[in-house]
């Protein structure tokens, strides 16, 4: 996704898998940039119908019609082929198939996508391979086929178990489908994440408790909890639903955090809660400013090479993407991340992490000196938003609560 909104292991392991690229910095000095771990994100841009709150690159198919799987899988293969020179010799640590609704695709199509990837890039032993699924497209045989194809982790968009809340969200599934899909996911995969949304129209603390009772009774290894936001260019932005008032929202989110912690889930990132050892390695790679190939309609990528950090963004419309990918030009935007932006982009990610970050991580994964961050750290520190624990910088509780404020301390200076 997904992912920007919403990536592991200790620093020593990350560094052990990294390769060094010699180069020159902007001042003509020789330096060695470390290539961070490499992930692959693959976007599947279709859903049965568009949810009124959703600003992801997802396009409604309607019931009864499916995506043109063969054409899309061929386009992904063509794009991968065109991107290979950017990642020669590198190993894939994690894969994430997000959407949209990847679970609209058949087990055979997902198996083909993964075998196309394995045939062209080395995969790390124990590579984490996540697929996002919607309970409305749930079939037990399909989950089994995803597992046989090599998916190791299923992320299920439950949102709520309450029919009224699901209806208000315009979801295609109901509570019974959410329960059935979650049980089947837990029987089929060792690693499972359930997405829950809070602050829903008509939700109060008692309603949140009912959702958490059900989610915790299932005992998934990982839970992601997102507060509903009204995003520009969505139906909810134009016709806002009545949301819980500020006090109720505070109650709901405070209570959710407290109950998850009591149930043994560590909040390792703003929205992510996991049992020990069950954090999502793919998302951790984003948040520690790792590299990723972004394949598929509207996908974004970040690859560190001899010219520095290169970001790519693909054509968003599925047809335009497929045509462009076949012609070897899936990306419609490519830019090198300059010194001014690197600090801010790193902090947009790293400040989401409970464990914070070290100067070594910043220098290794951006190729820029830590001194770039020092003015912002001093300002944020004086406001009580960030603090240092030995070599590690961590947001304070206040900083996490006002994360946008904290992140904005690292905005690049306006060009003169
Ligand atoms: C892109 S969706 C992919 C999963 C799948 N399409 C689904 O919705 O079941 C990833 C997650 O983002 C969250 N999400 C999407 N839009 C949101 C919004 N406006 N506010 C809060 N969370 C949102 C939902 O929890 C959703 O499960
Ligand atoms: S199913 Fe998921 S990706 Fe599709 S429209 Fe709804 S929230 Fe967005």
GROMACS .gro file of C-alpha atoms and ligand atoms in nm:
model
  451
    1UNK     CA    1   0.000   0.000   0.000
    2UNK     CA    2  -0.037   0.063   0.071
    3UNK     CA    3   0.211   0.099   0.196
    4UNK     CA    4   0.315   0.445   0.251
    5UNK     CA    5   0.032   0.482   0.494
    6UNK     CA    6   0.063   0.195   0.629
    7UNK     CA    7   0.826  -0.319   0.638
    8UNK     CA    8   1.295  -0.715   0.983
    9UNK     CA    9   1.534  -0.779   1.206
   10UNK     CA   10   1.814  -0.620   1.400
   11UNK     CA   11   2.038  -0.363   1.234
   12UNK     CA   12   2.327  -0.606   1.230
   13UNK     CA   13   2.132  -0.851   1.014
   14UNK     CA   14   2.017  -0.578   0.777
   15UNK     CA   15   2.371  -0.458   0.733
   16UNK     CA   16   2.501  -0.807   0.683
   17UNK     CA   17   2.276  -0.847   0.376
   18UNK     CA   18   2.369  -0.509   0.227
   19UNK     CA   19   2.609  -0.448  -0.059
   20UNK     CA   20   2.828  -0.139  -0.101
   21UNK     CA   21   2.824   0.083  -0.410
   22UNK     CA   22   3.122   0.312  -0.454
   23UNK     CA   23   3.040   0.657  -0.594
   24UNK     CA   24   3.082   1.030  -0.562
   25UNK     CA   25   2.875   1.263  -0.349
   26UNK     CA   26   2.744   1.602  -0.468
   27UNK     CA   27   3.071   1.765  -0.364
   28UNK     CA   28   3.291   1.532  -0.565
   29UNK     CA   29   3.411   1.342  -0.257
   30UNK     CA   30   3.442   0.968  -0.280
   31UNK     CA   31   3.206   0.775  -0.054
   32UNK     CA   32   3.057   0.436  -0.010
   33UNK     CA   33   2.681   0.405  -0.011
   34UNK     CA   34   2.531   0.095   0.137
   35UNK     CA   35   2.248  -0.068  -0.057
   36UNK     CA   36   1.969  -0.136   0.188
   37UNK     CA   37   1.771  -0.461   0.186
   38UNK     CA   38   1.552  -0.504  -0.125
   39UNK     CA   39   1.179  -0.577  -0.114
   40UNK     CA   40   0.928  -0.613  -0.396
   41UNK     CA   41   0.582  -0.453  -0.386
   42UNK     CA   42   0.326  -0.571  -0.646
   43UNK     CA   43   0.002  -0.378  -0.688
   44UNK     CA   44  -0.329  -0.534  -0.798
   45UNK     CA   45  -0.555  -0.242  -0.894
   46UNK     CA   46  -0.905  -0.390  -0.896
   47UNK     CA   47  -1.181  -0.435  -0.636
   48UNK     CA   48  -1.537  -0.562  -0.664
   49UNK     CA   49  -1.654  -0.213  -0.581
   50UNK     CA   50  -1.492   0.105  -0.459
   51UNK     CA   51  -1.529   0.173  -0.085
   52UNK     CA   52  -1.644   0.532  -0.022
   53UNK     CA   53  -1.346   0.615   0.209
   54UNK     CA   54  -1.069   0.463  -0.004
   55UNK     CA   55  -0.805   0.670  -0.186
   56UNK     CA   56  -0.590   0.375  -0.295
   57UNK     CA   57  -0.539   0.306  -0.666
   58UNK     CA   58  -0.833   0.069  -0.692
   59UNK     CA   59  -1.087   0.040  -0.973
   60UNK     CA   60  -1.432  -0.116  -0.945
   61UNK     CA   61  -1.492  -0.432  -1.148
   62UNK     CA   62  -1.848  -0.505  -1.042
   63UNK     CA   63  -1.970  -0.848  -0.946
   64UNK     CA   64  -1.958  -1.123  -1.202
   65UNK     CA   65  -1.662  -0.990  -1.401
   66UNK     CA   66  -1.302  -1.069  -1.315
   67UNK     CA   67  -0.975  -0.896  -1.403
   68UNK     CA   68  -0.794  -0.997  -1.723
   69UNK     CA   69  -0.545  -1.206  -1.524
   70UNK     CA   70  -0.332  -1.324  -1.816
   71UNK     CA   71  -0.285  -0.969  -1.952
   72UNK     CA   72  -0.201  -0.827  -1.609
   73UNK     CA   73   0.043  -1.106  -1.518
   74UNK     CA   74   0.217  -1.059  -1.857
   75UNK     CA   75   0.243  -0.682  -1.794
   76UNK     CA   76   0.396  -0.743  -1.449
   77UNK     CA   77   0.649  -0.982  -1.608
   78UNK     CA   78   0.739  -0.725  -1.878
   79UNK     CA   79   0.786  -0.455  -1.614
   80UNK     CA   80   1.002  -0.683  -1.399
   81UNK     CA   81   1.221  -0.762  -1.703
   82UNK     CA   82   1.265  -0.391  -1.775
   83UNK     CA   83   1.365  -0.320  -1.413
   84UNK     CA   84   1.623  -0.602  -1.379
   85UNK     CA   85   1.927  -0.389  -1.470
   86UNK     CA   86   1.849  -0.163  -1.171
   87UNK     CA   87   1.874  -0.455  -0.926
   88UNK     CA   88   2.132  -0.693  -1.075
   89UNK     CA   89   2.289  -0.920  -0.820
   90UNK     CA   90   2.054  -0.823  -0.539
   91UNK     CA   91   1.845  -1.059  -0.329
   92UNK     CA   92   1.476  -1.013  -0.250
   93UNK     CA   93   1.411  -1.013   0.125
   94UNK     CA   94   1.031  -0.970   0.122
   95UNK     CA   95   0.740  -0.951  -0.124
   96UNK     CA   96   0.407  -0.777  -0.065
   97UNK     CA   97   0.109  -0.816  -0.299
   98UNK     CA   98  -0.127  -0.532  -0.216
   99UNK     CA   99  -0.419  -0.351  -0.363
  100UNK     CA  100  -0.681  -0.307  -0.456
  101UNK     CA  101  -0.780  -0.664  -0.393
  102UNK     CA  102  -0.510  -0.918  -0.489
  103UNK     CA  103  -0.738  -1.196  -0.361
  104UNK     CA  104  -0.962  -1.136  -0.667
  105UNK     CA  105  -0.687  -1.314  -0.862
  106UNK     CA  106  -0.682  -1.692  -0.887
  107UNK     CA  107  -0.424  -1.912  -0.712
  108UNK     CA  108  -0.281  -1.997  -1.057
  109UNK     CA  109  -0.229  -1.628  -1.145
  110UNK     CA  110  -0.056  -1.556  -0.811
  111UNK     CA  111   0.160  -1.870  -0.857
  112UNK     CA  112   0.263  -1.742  -1.202
  113UNK     CA  113   0.353  -1.395  -1.066
  114UNK     CA  114   0.570  -1.551  -0.793
  115UNK     CA  115   0.738  -1.799  -1.027
  116UNK     CA  116   0.814  -1.515  -1.274
  117UNK     CA  117   0.981  -1.331  -0.986
  118UNK     CA  118   1.174  -1.637  -0.859
  119UNK     CA  119   1.298  -1.713  -1.213
  120UNK     CA  120   1.455  -1.366  -1.240
  121UNK     CA  121   1.573  -1.263  -0.893
  122UNK     CA  122   1.725  -1.460  -0.606
  123UNK     CA  123   1.491  -1.482  -0.308
  124UNK     CA  124   1.624  -1.487   0.050
  125UNK     CA  125   1.569  -1.813   0.237
  126UNK     CA  126   1.248  -1.773   0.439
  127UNK     CA  127   1.141  -1.475   0.223
  128UNK     CA  128   0.821  -1.324   0.368
  129UNK     CA  129   0.550  -1.317   0.097
  130UNK     CA  130   0.234  -1.129   0.199
  131UNK     CA  131  -0.094  -1.111   0.009
  132UNK     CA  132  -0.382  -0.876   0.095
  133UNK     CA  133  -0.726  -1.035   0.091
  134UNK     CA  134  -1.078  -0.902   0.124
  135UNK     CA  135  -1.325  -1.122   0.319
  136UNK     CA  136  -1.578  -1.054   0.039
  137UNK     CA  137  -1.367  -1.257  -0.206
  138UNK     CA  138  -1.303  -1.537   0.042
  139UNK     CA  139  -1.299  -1.904  -0.062
  140UNK     CA  140  -1.109  -2.168   0.140
  141UNK     CA  141  -0.977  -2.335  -0.177
  142UNK     CA  142  -0.836  -2.004  -0.297
  143UNK     CA  143  -0.651  -1.942   0.034
  144UNK     CA  144  -0.504  -2.294   0.007
  145UNK     CA  145  -0.397  -2.219  -0.353
  146UNK     CA  146  -0.228  -1.892  -0.242
  147UNK     CA  147  -0.033  -2.086   0.019
  148UNK     CA  148   0.068  -2.353  -0.235
  149UNK     CA  149   0.182  -2.070  -0.466
  150UNK     CA  150   0.430  -1.953  -0.199
  151UNK     CA  151   0.234  -1.690  -0.003
  152UNK     CA  152   0.353  -1.710   0.360
  153UNK     CA  153   0.146  -1.433   0.518
  154UNK     CA  154  -0.213  -1.324   0.463
  155UNK     CA  155  -0.335  -0.974   0.549
  156UNK     CA  156  -0.713  -0.966   0.575
  157UNK     CA  157  -0.919  -0.644   0.550
  158UNK     CA  158  -1.171  -0.722   0.826
  159UNK     CA  159  -1.229  -0.357   0.933
  160UNK     CA  160  -1.509  -0.458   1.175
  161UNK     CA  161  -1.719  -0.763   1.265
  162UNK     CA  162  -2.033  -0.552   1.305
  163UNK     CA  163  -2.278  -0.566   1.011
  164UNK     CA  164  -2.401  -0.209   1.070
  165UNK     CA  165  -2.045  -0.064   1.078
  166UNK     CA  166  -1.948  -0.264   0.765
  167UNK     CA  167  -2.256  -0.140   0.587
  168UNK     CA  168  -2.177   0.222   0.682
  169UNK     CA  169  -1.827   0.169   0.538
  170UNK     CA  170  -1.979   0.042   0.211
  171UNK     CA  171  -1.794  -0.290   0.241
  172UNK     CA  172  -1.887  -0.588   0.023
  173UNK     CA  173  -1.864  -0.828   0.320
  174UNK     CA  174  -2.057  -0.877   0.644
  175UNK     CA  175  -1.953  -0.989   0.993
  176UNK     CA  176  -2.014  -1.359   0.920
  177UNK     CA  177  -1.785  -1.346   0.613
  178UNK     CA  178  -1.519  -1.162   0.817
  179UNK     CA  179  -1.526  -1.437   1.086
  180UNK     CA  180  -1.520  -1.721   0.834
  181UNK     CA  181  -1.236  -1.565   0.632
  182UNK     CA  182  -1.030  -1.489   0.945
  183UNK     CA  183  -1.069  -1.847   1.080
  184UNK     CA  184  -0.972  -1.996   0.745
  185UNK     CA  185  -0.673  -1.760   0.711
  186UNK     CA  186  -0.550  -1.865   1.058
  187UNK     CA  187  -0.586  -2.234   0.970
  188UNK     CA  188  -0.409  -2.193   0.635
  189UNK     CA  189  -0.120  -1.951   0.712
  190UNK     CA  190   0.125  -1.929   1.005
  191UNK     CA  191   0.147  -1.551   0.969
  192UNK     CA  192  -0.179  -1.358   0.953
  193UNK     CA  193  -0.265  -0.992   0.991
  194UNK     CA  194  -0.616  -0.858   1.047
  195UNK     CA  195  -0.682  -0.493   0.949
  196UNK     CA  196  -0.930  -0.319   1.178
  197UNK     CA  197  -1.065   0.032   1.139
  198UNK     CA  198  -1.171   0.247   1.434
  199UNK     CA  199  -1.354   0.579   1.467
  200UNK     CA  200  -1.627   0.447   1.239
  201UNK     CA  201  -1.963   0.614   1.182
  202UNK     CA  202  -2.188   0.518   1.474
  203UNK     CA  203  -1.904   0.354   1.677
  204UNK     CA  204  -1.871   0.408   2.052
  205UNK     CA  205  -1.644   0.246   2.315
  206UNK     CA  206  -1.887  -0.045   2.362
  207UNK     CA  207  -1.886  -0.107   1.985
  208UNK     CA  208  -1.507  -0.097   1.978
  209UNK     CA  209  -1.500  -0.348   2.266
  210UNK     CA  210  -1.722  -0.589   2.072
  211UNK     CA  211  -1.489  -0.570   1.768
  212UNK     CA  212  -1.179  -0.618   1.987
  213UNK     CA  213  -1.340  -0.909   2.176
  214UNK     CA  214  -1.390  -1.087   1.845
  215UNK     CA  215  -1.048  -0.998   1.703
  216UNK     CA  216  -0.860  -1.099   2.021
  217UNK     CA  217  -1.057  -1.425   2.055
  218UNK     CA  218  -0.919  -1.522   1.712
  219UNK     CA  219  -0.564  -1.455   1.847
  220UNK     CA  220  -0.403  -1.347   1.516
  221UNK     CA  221  -0.025  -1.298   1.529
  222UNK     CA  222  -0.059  -0.940   1.395
  223UNK     CA  223  -0.324  -0.667   1.407
  224UNK     CA  224  -0.321  -0.334   1.219
  225UNK     CA  225  -0.552  -0.067   1.355
  226UNK     CA  226  -0.631   0.238   1.142
  227UNK     CA  227  -0.844   0.533   1.241
  228UNK     CA  228  -1.084   0.617   0.958
  229UNK     CA  229  -0.963   0.929   0.776
  230UNK     CA  230  -1.160   1.129   0.522
  231UNK     CA  231  -0.925   1.143   0.224
  232UNK     CA  232  -0.952   1.397  -0.059
  233UNK     CA  233  -1.115   1.265  -0.378
  234UNK     CA  234  -1.327   1.006  -0.199
  235UNK     CA  235  -1.704   0.984  -0.162
  236UNK     CA  236  -1.672   1.031   0.217
  237UNK     CA  237  -1.478   1.352   0.162
  238UNK     CA  238  -1.757   1.491  -0.052
  239UNK     CA  239  -2.042   1.356   0.161
  240UNK     CA  240  -1.891   1.314   0.507
  241UNK     CA  241  -2.058   1.061   0.737
  242UNK     CA  242  -2.125   1.153   1.099
  243UNK     CA  243  -1.815   1.043   1.287
  244UNK     CA  244  -1.772   0.996   1.664
  245UNK     CA  245  -1.699   1.325   1.844
  246UNK     CA  246  -1.346   1.409   1.964
  247UNK     CA  247  -1.397   1.275   2.318
  248UNK     CA  248  -1.542   0.946   2.195
  249UNK     CA  249  -1.255   0.917   1.943
  250UNK     CA  250  -1.001   0.968   2.222
  251UNK     CA  251  -1.176   0.703   2.431
  252UNK     CA  252  -1.189   0.458   2.141
  253UNK     CA  253  -0.825   0.493   2.037
  254UNK     CA  254  -0.692   0.497   2.397
  255UNK     CA  255  -0.896   0.190   2.479
  256UNK     CA  256  -0.784   0.005   2.165
  257UNK     CA  257  -0.415   0.066   2.251
  258UNK     CA  258  -0.462  -0.039   2.612
  259UNK     CA  259  -0.647  -0.362   2.530
  260UNK     CA  260  -0.400  -0.465   2.259
  261UNK     CA  261  -0.106  -0.410   2.495
  262UNK     CA  262  -0.281  -0.610   2.772
  263UNK     CA  263  -0.340  -0.893   2.526
  264UNK     CA  264   0.036  -0.914   2.453
  265UNK     CA  265   0.055  -0.722   2.124
  266UNK     CA  266   0.353  -0.484   2.103
  267UNK     CA  267   0.285  -0.159   1.916
  268UNK     CA  268   0.602  -0.148   1.707
  269UNK     CA  269   0.466   0.115   1.468
  270UNK     CA  270   0.191   0.378   1.481
  271UNK     CA  271  -0.075   0.140   1.341
  272UNK     CA  272   0.092  -0.203   1.376
  273UNK     CA  273   0.062  -0.442   1.673
  274UNK     CA  274   0.231  -0.782   1.684
  275UNK     CA  275   0.301  -1.074   1.909
  276UNK     CA  276   0.676  -1.116   1.974
  277UNK     CA  277   0.861  -1.204   1.652
  278UNK     CA  278   0.554  -1.144   1.431
  279UNK     CA  279   0.625  -0.793   1.300
  280UNK     CA  280   0.577  -0.747   0.926
  281UNK     CA  281   0.930  -0.755   0.777
  282UNK     CA  282   0.817  -0.595   0.452
  283UNK     CA  283   0.669  -0.289   0.620
  284UNK     CA  284   0.972  -0.266   0.850
  285UNK     CA  285   1.189  -0.240   0.539
  286UNK     CA  286   0.988   0.066   0.428
  287UNK     CA  287   1.006   0.227   0.770
  288UNK     CA  288   1.381   0.174   0.799
  289UNK     CA  289   1.419   0.334   0.452
  290UNK     CA  290   1.495   0.011   0.270
  291UNK     CA  291   1.472  -0.031  -0.109
  292UNK     CA  292   1.178  -0.174  -0.301
  293UNK     CA  293   1.087  -0.247  -0.658
  294UNK     CA  294   0.731  -0.127  -0.716
  295UNK     CA  295   0.554  -0.330  -0.984
  296UNK     CA  296   0.200  -0.286  -1.113
  297UNK     CA  297  -0.045  -0.005  -1.185
  298UNK     CA  298   0.028   0.303  -0.975
  299UNK     CA  299   0.305   0.128  -0.778
  300UNK     CA  300   0.588   0.333  -0.633
  301UNK     CA  301   0.949   0.211  -0.612
  302UNK     CA  302   1.271   0.323  -0.438
  303UNK     CA  303   1.605   0.186  -0.554
  304UNK     CA  304   1.955   0.290  -0.440
  305UNK     CA  305   2.208   0.281  -0.723
  306UNK     CA  306   2.524   0.456  -0.841
  307UNK     CA  307   2.333   0.785  -0.896
  308UNK     CA  308   2.178   0.782  -0.551
  309UNK     CA  309   1.823   0.701  -0.438
  310UNK     CA  310   1.587   0.682  -0.735
  311UNK     CA  311   1.211   0.693  -0.684
  312UNK     CA  312   0.967   0.570  -0.951
  313UNK     CA  313   0.589   0.594  -0.989
  314UNK     CA  314   0.390   0.392  -1.244
  315UNK     CA  315   0.090   0.482  -1.458
  316UNK     CA  316  -0.219   0.448  -1.238
  317UNK     CA  317  -0.489   0.345  -1.485
  318UNK     CA  318  -0.471  -0.033  -1.534
  319UNK     CA  319  -0.506  -0.017  -1.916
  320UNK     CA  320  -0.249   0.264  -1.952
  321UNK     CA  321  -0.014   0.074  -1.718
  322UNK     CA  322  -0.045  -0.255  -1.909
  323UNK     CA  323   0.021  -0.085  -2.244
  324UNK     CA  324   0.320   0.109  -2.101
  325UNK     CA  325   0.463  -0.199  -1.923
  326UNK     CA  326   0.453  -0.401  -2.247
  327UNK     CA  327   0.656  -0.121  -2.407
  328UNK     CA  328   0.910  -0.123  -2.122
  329UNK     CA  329   0.809   0.217  -1.979
  330UNK     CA  330   0.574   0.142  -1.689
  331UNK     CA  331   0.702   0.435  -1.481
  332UNK     CA  332   0.562   0.777  -1.564
  333UNK     CA  333   0.779   0.952  -1.300
  334UNK     CA  334   1.143   0.896  -1.204
  335UNK     CA  335   1.340   1.126  -0.974
  336UNK     CA  336   1.664   1.121  -0.779
  337UNK     CA  337   1.620   1.207  -0.410
  338UNK     CA  338   1.841   1.506  -0.334
  339UNK     CA  339   2.014   1.597  -0.009
  340UNK     CA  340   1.735   1.842   0.082
  341UNK     CA  341   1.460   1.579   0.061
  342UNK     CA  342   1.641   1.274   0.198
  343UNK     CA  343   1.616   1.381   0.564
  344UNK     CA  344   1.243   1.447   0.543
  345UNK     CA  345   1.168   1.128   0.348
  346UNK     CA  346   1.372   0.919   0.595
  347UNK     CA  347   1.191   1.079   0.890
  348UNK     CA  348   0.845   1.031   0.735
  349UNK     CA  349   0.917   0.660   0.771
  350UNK     CA  350   1.151   0.615   1.068
  351UNK     CA  351   0.949   0.831   1.308
  352UNK     CA  352   0.663   0.582   1.276
  353UNK     CA  353   0.874   0.323   1.460
  354UNK     CA  354   0.856   0.275   1.834
  355UNK     CA  355   1.222   0.165   1.849
  356UNK     CA  356   1.339   0.482   1.672
  357UNK     CA  357   1.653   0.496   1.457
  358UNK     CA  358   2.030   0.540   1.482
  359UNK     CA  359   2.257   0.787   1.298
  360UNK     CA  360   2.429   0.482   1.139
  361UNK     CA  361   2.101   0.366   0.987
  362UNK     CA  362   2.036   0.714   0.844
  363UNK     CA  363   2.384   0.739   0.688
  364UNK     CA  364   2.383   0.382   0.554
  365UNK     CA  365   2.038   0.401   0.396
  366UNK     CA  366   2.047   0.757   0.259
  367UNK     CA  367   2.419   0.804   0.183
  368UNK     CA  368   2.401   1.151   0.343
  369UNK     CA  369   2.566   1.275   0.665
  370UNK     CA  370   2.364   1.264   0.986
  371UNK     CA  371   2.441   1.636   1.035
  372UNK     CA  372   2.154   1.701   0.789
  373UNK     CA  373   1.906   1.602   1.061
  374UNK     CA  374   2.065   1.792   1.349
  375UNK     CA  375   1.877   2.128   1.317
  376UNK     CA  376   1.539   1.947   1.301
  377UNK     CA  377   1.632   1.719   1.593
  378UNK     CA  378   1.728   2.023   1.803
  379UNK     CA  379   1.396   2.197   1.726
  380UNK     CA  380   1.186   1.885   1.786
  381UNK     CA  381   1.384   1.804   2.103
  382UNK     CA  382   1.319   2.151   2.247
  383UNK     CA  383   0.945   2.097   2.185
  384UNK     CA  384   0.954   1.764   2.370
  385UNK     CA  385   0.867   1.566   2.054
  386UNK     CA  386   1.182   1.351   2.029
  387UNK     CA  387   1.455   1.228   2.267
  388UNK     CA  388   1.784   1.039   2.253
  389UNK     CA  389   1.840   0.704   2.429
  390UNK     CA  390   2.213   0.633   2.393
  391UNK     CA  391   2.277   0.620   2.017
  392UNK     CA  392   1.908   0.590   1.927
  393UNK     CA  393   1.659   0.869   1.856
  394UNK     CA  394   1.296   0.799   1.947
  395UNK     CA  395   0.975   1.000   1.927
  396UNK     CA  396   0.835   1.080   2.272
  397UNK     CA  397   0.472   0.988   2.352
  398UNK     CA  398   0.386   1.350   2.262
  399UNK     CA  399   0.580   1.327   1.936
  400UNK     CA  400   0.394   1.012   1.834
  401UNK     CA  401   0.064   1.173   1.917
  402UNK     CA  402   0.144   1.478   1.704
  403UNK     CA  403   0.343   1.291   1.441
  404UNK     CA  404   0.268   1.535   1.157
  405UNK     CA  405   0.409   1.820   1.368
  406UNK     CA  406   0.720   1.617   1.447
  407UNK     CA  407   0.773   1.512   1.083
  408UNK     CA  408   0.728   1.868   0.958
  409UNK     CA  409   1.037   1.978   1.159
  410UNK     CA  410   1.240   1.794   0.892
  411UNK     CA  411   1.077   1.950   0.584
  412UNK     CA  412   1.338   2.053   0.325
  413UNK     CA  413   1.415   2.428   0.319
  414UNK     CA  414   1.219   2.624   0.056
  415UNK     CA  415   1.431   2.689  -0.253
  416UNK     CA  416   1.546   3.055  -0.254
  417LIG     C1  417  -0.566  -0.085   0.054
  417LIG     S1  418  -0.651  -0.168   0.177
  417LIG     C2  419  -0.619  -0.329   0.110
  417LIG     C3  420  -0.702  -0.442   0.169
  417LIG     C4  421  -0.830  -0.476   0.093
  417LIG     N1  422  -0.844  -0.402  -0.026
  417LIG     C5  423  -0.944  -0.444   0.183
  417LIG     O1  424  -0.978  -0.327   0.192
  417LIG     O2  425  -0.997  -0.540   0.240
  417LIG     C6  426  -0.549  -0.166   0.322
  417LIG     C7  427  -0.616  -0.117   0.449
  417LIG     O3  428  -0.613   0.024   0.458
  417LIG     C8  429  -0.713   0.067   0.549
  417LIG     N2  430  -0.773   0.190   0.494
  417LIG     C9  431  -0.805   0.216   0.365
  417LIG     N3  432  -0.856   0.341   0.354
  417LIG    C10  433  -0.856   0.395   0.478
  417LIG    C11  434  -0.899   0.522   0.533
  417LIG     N4  435  -0.951   0.616   0.458
  417LIG     N5  436  -0.886   0.542   0.666
  417LIG    C12  437  -0.830   0.445   0.744
  417LIG     N6  438  -0.789   0.325   0.699
  417LIG    C13  439  -0.803   0.299   0.567
  417LIG    C14  440  -0.812  -0.048   0.562
  417LIG     O4  441  -0.803  -0.101   0.693
  417LIG    C15  442  -0.763  -0.150   0.461
  417LIG     O5  443  -0.779  -0.282   0.505
  418LIG     S1  444  -1.159  -0.315  -0.094
  418LIG    FE1  445  -0.974  -0.215  -0.004
  418LIG     S2  446  -0.858  -0.126  -0.180
  418LIG    FE2  447  -1.066  -0.186  -0.254
  418LIG     S3  448  -1.180   0.002  -0.245
  418LIG    FE3  449  -1.217  -0.104  -0.052
  418LIG     S4  450  -1.053  -0.030   0.092
  418LIG    FE4  451  -0.998   0.032  -0.117
   0.00000   0.00000   0.00000
